[in-house]
Tab-separated table of C-alpha atoms in Angstrom:
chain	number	residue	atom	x	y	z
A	1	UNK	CA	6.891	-26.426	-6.259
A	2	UNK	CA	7.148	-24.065	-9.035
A	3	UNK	CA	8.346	-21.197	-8.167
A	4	UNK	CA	11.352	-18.953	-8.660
A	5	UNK	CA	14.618	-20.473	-8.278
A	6	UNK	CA	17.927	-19.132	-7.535
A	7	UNK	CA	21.581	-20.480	-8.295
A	8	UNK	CA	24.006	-20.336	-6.347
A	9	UNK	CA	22.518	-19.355	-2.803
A	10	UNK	CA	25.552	-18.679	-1.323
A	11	UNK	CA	28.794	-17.769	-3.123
A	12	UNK	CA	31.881	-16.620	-1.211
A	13	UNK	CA	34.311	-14.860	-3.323
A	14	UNK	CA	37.221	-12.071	-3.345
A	15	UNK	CA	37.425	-8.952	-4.053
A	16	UNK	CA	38.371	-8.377	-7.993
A	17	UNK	CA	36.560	-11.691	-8.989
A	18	UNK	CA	33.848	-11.946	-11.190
A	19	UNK	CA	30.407	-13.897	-10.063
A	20	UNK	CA	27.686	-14.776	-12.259
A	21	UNK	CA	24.006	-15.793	-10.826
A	22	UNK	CA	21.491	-17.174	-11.989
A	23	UNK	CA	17.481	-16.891	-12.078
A	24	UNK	CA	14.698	-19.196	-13.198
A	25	UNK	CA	11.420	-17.286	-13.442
A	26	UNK	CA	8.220	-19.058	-12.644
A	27	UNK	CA	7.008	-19.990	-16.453
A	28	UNK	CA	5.145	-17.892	-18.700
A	29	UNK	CA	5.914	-14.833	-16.024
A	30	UNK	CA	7.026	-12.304	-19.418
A	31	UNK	CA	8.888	-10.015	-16.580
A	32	UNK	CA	11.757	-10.976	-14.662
A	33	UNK	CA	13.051	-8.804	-11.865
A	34	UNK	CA	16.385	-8.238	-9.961
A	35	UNK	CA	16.772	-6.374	-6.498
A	36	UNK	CA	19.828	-6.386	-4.401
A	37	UNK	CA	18.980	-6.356	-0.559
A	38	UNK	CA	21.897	-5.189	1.904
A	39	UNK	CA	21.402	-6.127	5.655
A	40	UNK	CA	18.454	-4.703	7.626
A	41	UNK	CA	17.562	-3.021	4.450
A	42	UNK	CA	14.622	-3.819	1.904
A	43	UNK	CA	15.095	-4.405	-1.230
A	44	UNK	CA	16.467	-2.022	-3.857
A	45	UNK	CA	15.429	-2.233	-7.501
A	46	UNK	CA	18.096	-2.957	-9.899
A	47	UNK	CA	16.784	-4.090	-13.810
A	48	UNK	CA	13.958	-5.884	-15.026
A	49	UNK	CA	13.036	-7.932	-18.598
A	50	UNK	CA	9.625	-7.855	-20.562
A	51	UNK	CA	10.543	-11.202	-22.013
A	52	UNK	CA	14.485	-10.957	-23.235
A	53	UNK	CA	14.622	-7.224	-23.202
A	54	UNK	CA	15.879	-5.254	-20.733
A	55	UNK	CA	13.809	-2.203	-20.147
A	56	UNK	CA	15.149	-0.397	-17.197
A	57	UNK	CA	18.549	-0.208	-14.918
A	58	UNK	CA	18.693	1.454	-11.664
A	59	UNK	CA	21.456	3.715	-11.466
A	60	UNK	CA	23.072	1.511	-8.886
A	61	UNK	CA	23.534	-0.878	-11.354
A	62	UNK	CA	27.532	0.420	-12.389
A	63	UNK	CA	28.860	-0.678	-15.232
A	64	UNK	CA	30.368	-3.578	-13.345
A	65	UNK	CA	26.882	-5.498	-13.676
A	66	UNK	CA	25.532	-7.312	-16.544
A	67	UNK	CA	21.896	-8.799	-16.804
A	68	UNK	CA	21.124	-10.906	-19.558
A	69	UNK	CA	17.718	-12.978	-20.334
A	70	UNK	CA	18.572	-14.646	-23.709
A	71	UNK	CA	15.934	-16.411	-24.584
A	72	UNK	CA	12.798	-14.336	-22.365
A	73	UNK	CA	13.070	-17.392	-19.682
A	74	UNK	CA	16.053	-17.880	-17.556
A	75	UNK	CA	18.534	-14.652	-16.235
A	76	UNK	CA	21.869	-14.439	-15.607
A	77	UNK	CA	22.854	-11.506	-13.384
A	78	UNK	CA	27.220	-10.796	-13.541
A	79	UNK	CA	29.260	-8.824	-11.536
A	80	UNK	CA	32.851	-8.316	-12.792
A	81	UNK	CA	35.962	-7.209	-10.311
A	82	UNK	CA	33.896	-7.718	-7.321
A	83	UNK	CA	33.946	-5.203	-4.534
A	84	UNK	CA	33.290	-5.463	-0.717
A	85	UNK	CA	30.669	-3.109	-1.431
A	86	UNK	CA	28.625	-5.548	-3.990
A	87	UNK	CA	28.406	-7.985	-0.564
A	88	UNK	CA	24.498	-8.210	0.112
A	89	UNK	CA	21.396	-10.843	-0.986
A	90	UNK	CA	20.508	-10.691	-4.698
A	91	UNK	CA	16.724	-11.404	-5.353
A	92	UNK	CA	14.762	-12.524	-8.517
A	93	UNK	CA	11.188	-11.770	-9.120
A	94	UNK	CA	8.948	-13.029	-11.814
A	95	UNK	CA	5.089	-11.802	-12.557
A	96	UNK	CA	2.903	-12.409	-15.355
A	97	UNK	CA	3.016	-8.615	-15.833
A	98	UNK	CA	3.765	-5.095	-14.647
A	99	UNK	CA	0.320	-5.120	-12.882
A	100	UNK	CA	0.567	-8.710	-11.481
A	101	UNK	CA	2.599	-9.942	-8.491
A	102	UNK	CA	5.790	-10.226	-7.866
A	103	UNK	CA	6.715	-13.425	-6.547
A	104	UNK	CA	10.583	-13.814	-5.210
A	105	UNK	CA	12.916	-16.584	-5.329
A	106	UNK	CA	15.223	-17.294	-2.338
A	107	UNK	CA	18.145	-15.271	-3.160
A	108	UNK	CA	21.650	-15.239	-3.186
A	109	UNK	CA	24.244	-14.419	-0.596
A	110	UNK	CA	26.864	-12.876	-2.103
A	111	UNK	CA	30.305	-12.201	0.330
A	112	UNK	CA	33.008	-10.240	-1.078
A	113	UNK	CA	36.232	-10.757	1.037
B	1	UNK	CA	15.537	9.175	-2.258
B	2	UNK	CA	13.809	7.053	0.231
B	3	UNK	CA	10.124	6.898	-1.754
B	4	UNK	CA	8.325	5.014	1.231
B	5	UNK	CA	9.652	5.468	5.267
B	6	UNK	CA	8.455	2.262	7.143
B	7	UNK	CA	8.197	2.304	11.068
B	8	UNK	CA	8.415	1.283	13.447
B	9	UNK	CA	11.785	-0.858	13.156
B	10	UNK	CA	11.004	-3.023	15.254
B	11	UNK	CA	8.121	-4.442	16.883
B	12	UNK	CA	8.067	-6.896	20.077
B	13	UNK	CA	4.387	-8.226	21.329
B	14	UNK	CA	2.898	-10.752	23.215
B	15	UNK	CA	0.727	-13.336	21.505
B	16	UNK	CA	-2.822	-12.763	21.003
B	17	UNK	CA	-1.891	-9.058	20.452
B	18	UNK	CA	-2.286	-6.720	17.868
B	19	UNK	CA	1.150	-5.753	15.980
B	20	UNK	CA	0.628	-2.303	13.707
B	21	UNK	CA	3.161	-1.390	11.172
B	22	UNK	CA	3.226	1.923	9.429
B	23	UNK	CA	3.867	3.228	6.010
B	24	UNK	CA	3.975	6.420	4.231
B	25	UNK	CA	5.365	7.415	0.544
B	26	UNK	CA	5.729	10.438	-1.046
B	27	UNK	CA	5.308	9.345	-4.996
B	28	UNK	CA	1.483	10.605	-6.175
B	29	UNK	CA	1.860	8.020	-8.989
B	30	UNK	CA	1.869	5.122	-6.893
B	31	UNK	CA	-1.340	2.919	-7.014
B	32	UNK	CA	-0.316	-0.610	-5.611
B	33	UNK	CA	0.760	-0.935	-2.647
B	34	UNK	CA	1.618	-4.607	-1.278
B	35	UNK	CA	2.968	-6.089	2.246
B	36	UNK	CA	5.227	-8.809	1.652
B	37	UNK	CA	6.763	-11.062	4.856
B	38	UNK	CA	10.121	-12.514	4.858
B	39	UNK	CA	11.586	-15.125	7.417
B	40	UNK	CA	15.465	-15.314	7.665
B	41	UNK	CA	17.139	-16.893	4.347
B	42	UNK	CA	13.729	-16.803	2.220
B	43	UNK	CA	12.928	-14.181	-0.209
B	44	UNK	CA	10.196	-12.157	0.296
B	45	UNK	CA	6.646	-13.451	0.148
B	46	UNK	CA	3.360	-11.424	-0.801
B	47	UNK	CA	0.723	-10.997	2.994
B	48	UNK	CA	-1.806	-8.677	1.073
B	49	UNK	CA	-2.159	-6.049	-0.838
B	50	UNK	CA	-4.398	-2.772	-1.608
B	51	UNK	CA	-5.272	-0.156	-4.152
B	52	UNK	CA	-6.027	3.020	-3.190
B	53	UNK	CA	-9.511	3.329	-4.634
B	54	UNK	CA	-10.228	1.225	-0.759
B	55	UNK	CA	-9.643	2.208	2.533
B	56	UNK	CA	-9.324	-0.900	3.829
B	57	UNK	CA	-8.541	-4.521	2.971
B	58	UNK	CA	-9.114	-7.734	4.881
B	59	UNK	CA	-7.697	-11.120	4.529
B	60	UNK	CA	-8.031	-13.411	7.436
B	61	UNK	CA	-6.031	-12.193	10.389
B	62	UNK	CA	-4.119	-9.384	8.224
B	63	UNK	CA	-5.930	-6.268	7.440
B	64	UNK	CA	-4.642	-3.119	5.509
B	65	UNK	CA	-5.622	0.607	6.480
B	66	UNK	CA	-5.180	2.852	3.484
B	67	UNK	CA	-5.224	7.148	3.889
B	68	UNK	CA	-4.656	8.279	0.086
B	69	UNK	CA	-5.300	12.165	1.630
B	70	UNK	CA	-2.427	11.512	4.105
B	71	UNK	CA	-0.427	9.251	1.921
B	72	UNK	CA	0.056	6.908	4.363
B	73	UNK	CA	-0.786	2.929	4.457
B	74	UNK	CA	-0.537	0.445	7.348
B	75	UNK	CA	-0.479	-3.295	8.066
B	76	UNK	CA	-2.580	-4.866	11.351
B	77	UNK	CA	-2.059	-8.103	12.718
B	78	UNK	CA	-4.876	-9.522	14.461
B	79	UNK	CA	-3.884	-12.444	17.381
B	80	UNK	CA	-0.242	-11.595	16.311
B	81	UNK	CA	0.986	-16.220	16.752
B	82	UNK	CA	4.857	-16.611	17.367
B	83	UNK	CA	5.077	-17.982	13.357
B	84	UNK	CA	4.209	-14.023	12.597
B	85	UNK	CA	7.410	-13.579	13.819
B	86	UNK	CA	9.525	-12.315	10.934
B	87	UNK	CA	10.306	-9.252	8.882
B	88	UNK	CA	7.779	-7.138	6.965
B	89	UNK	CA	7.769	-5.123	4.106
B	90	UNK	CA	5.389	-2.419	2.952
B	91	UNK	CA	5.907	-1.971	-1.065
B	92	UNK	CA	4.654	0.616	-3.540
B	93	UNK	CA	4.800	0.383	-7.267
B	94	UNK	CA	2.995	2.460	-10.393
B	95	UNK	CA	0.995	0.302	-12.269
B	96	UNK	CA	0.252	2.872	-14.989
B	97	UNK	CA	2.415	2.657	-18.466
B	98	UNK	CA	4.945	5.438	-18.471
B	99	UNK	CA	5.562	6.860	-15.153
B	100	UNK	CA	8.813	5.931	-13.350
B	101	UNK	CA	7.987	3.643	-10.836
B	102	UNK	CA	6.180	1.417	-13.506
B	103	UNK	CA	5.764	-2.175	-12.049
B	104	UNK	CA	9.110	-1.863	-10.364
B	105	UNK	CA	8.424	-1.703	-6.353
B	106	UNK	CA	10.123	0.475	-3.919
B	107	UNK	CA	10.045	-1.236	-0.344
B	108	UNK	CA	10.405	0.374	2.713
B	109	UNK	CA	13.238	-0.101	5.413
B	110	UNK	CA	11.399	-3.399	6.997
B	111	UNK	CA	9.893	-3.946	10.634
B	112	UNK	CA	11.430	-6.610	12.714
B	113	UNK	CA	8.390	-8.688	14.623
B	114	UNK	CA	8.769	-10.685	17.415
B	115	UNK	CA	5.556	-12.501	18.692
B	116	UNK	CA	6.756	-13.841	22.364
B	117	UNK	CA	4.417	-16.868	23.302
């Protein structure tokens, strides 16, 4: 199975750490997604890449949160001096393009104690 | 702003039923509008999807009602099988170059099913 793949899928941490994620895109998808899902909520759109640049943040995306895609194929998705708040899933989605389908990986679980 | 209001919450019937979720958005610019399903600990996963230039959109047991007057979009579930059970998204996005919802989707709250055998 090719899909999208997420690392870690869990991670337990406390508050004032800093967590890093990461997301590998199906291959050849040029845009890579993030969302952030809280419980019984769907997801909430937080950046996006066309290839390694970023082209939009959500304004829930403070300045504690760092996206990166150096090289247009993998993302890493940072949070520094965690906060209960930031507990919730984090999703990656990859498509070909803006017009094509998103497909999701499996998430991560982030817990802030 | 909550761009697309999803209902009901949750959604209990027996098998062989018929389980209708219901979605409306208030963004003009939107012109995609998919259904994905999600199971607990999986990410989401595209059911179907529509443009609005149908009113309707059939794939196997899952069929999509579209009303662009009303603005409104909903999901049927034919001989709803205990697998259905899981949660469901409706989704709209802007597939037009510019506009502010470009390729990035806005879900709605999610619908709860549970298909009791």
């Amino acid at each position: 199975d090719t899909g999208v793949s997420q690392d870690p899928r869990h991670k337990i941490t406390k508050r004032g750490q800093n967590v890093t994620f990461r997301c590998d895109p199906i291959s050849e998808h040029n845009r890579l997604y993030w969302y952030r899902q809280t419980l019984g909520q769907g997801p909430e759109f937080l950046t996006y890449f066309q290839n390694e640049a970023q082209l939009e943040k959500s304004r829930l995306l403070s300045d504690r949160f760092s996206a990166e895609r150096p090289k247009g194929s993998f993302s890493t998705l940072e949070i520094q001096r965690t906060e209960q708040g930031d507990s919730a899933m984090y999703l990656c989605a990859s498509s070909f393009g803006p017009q094509d389908t998103q497909y999701f990986g499996p998430g991560t679980r982030l817990t802030v104690l | 702003q909550q761009q697309v209001k999803q209902s009901p919450q949750s959604l209990i019937v027996q098998k062989g039923g018929i389980s209708i979720i219901n979605c409306a958005y208030e963004n003009t610019a939107f012109d995609y509008f998919p259904w994905y399903q999600q199971f607990p600990g999986k990410g989401p996963a595209l059911l179907i999807a529509i443009r609005p230039d149908v009113s309707e959109k059939k794939e196997g047991r899952f069929t999509i009602s579209f009303n662009k007057s009303a603005k409104q979009f909903s999901l049927h579930i034919m001989d709803s099988q205990p697998g259905d059970s899981a949660t469901y998204f409706c989704a709209a996005t802007s597939t037009n170059a510019g506009g502010t919802s470009y390729g990035k989707l806005t879900f709605g709250q999610g619908t709860i099913l549970t298909v009791h055998p």
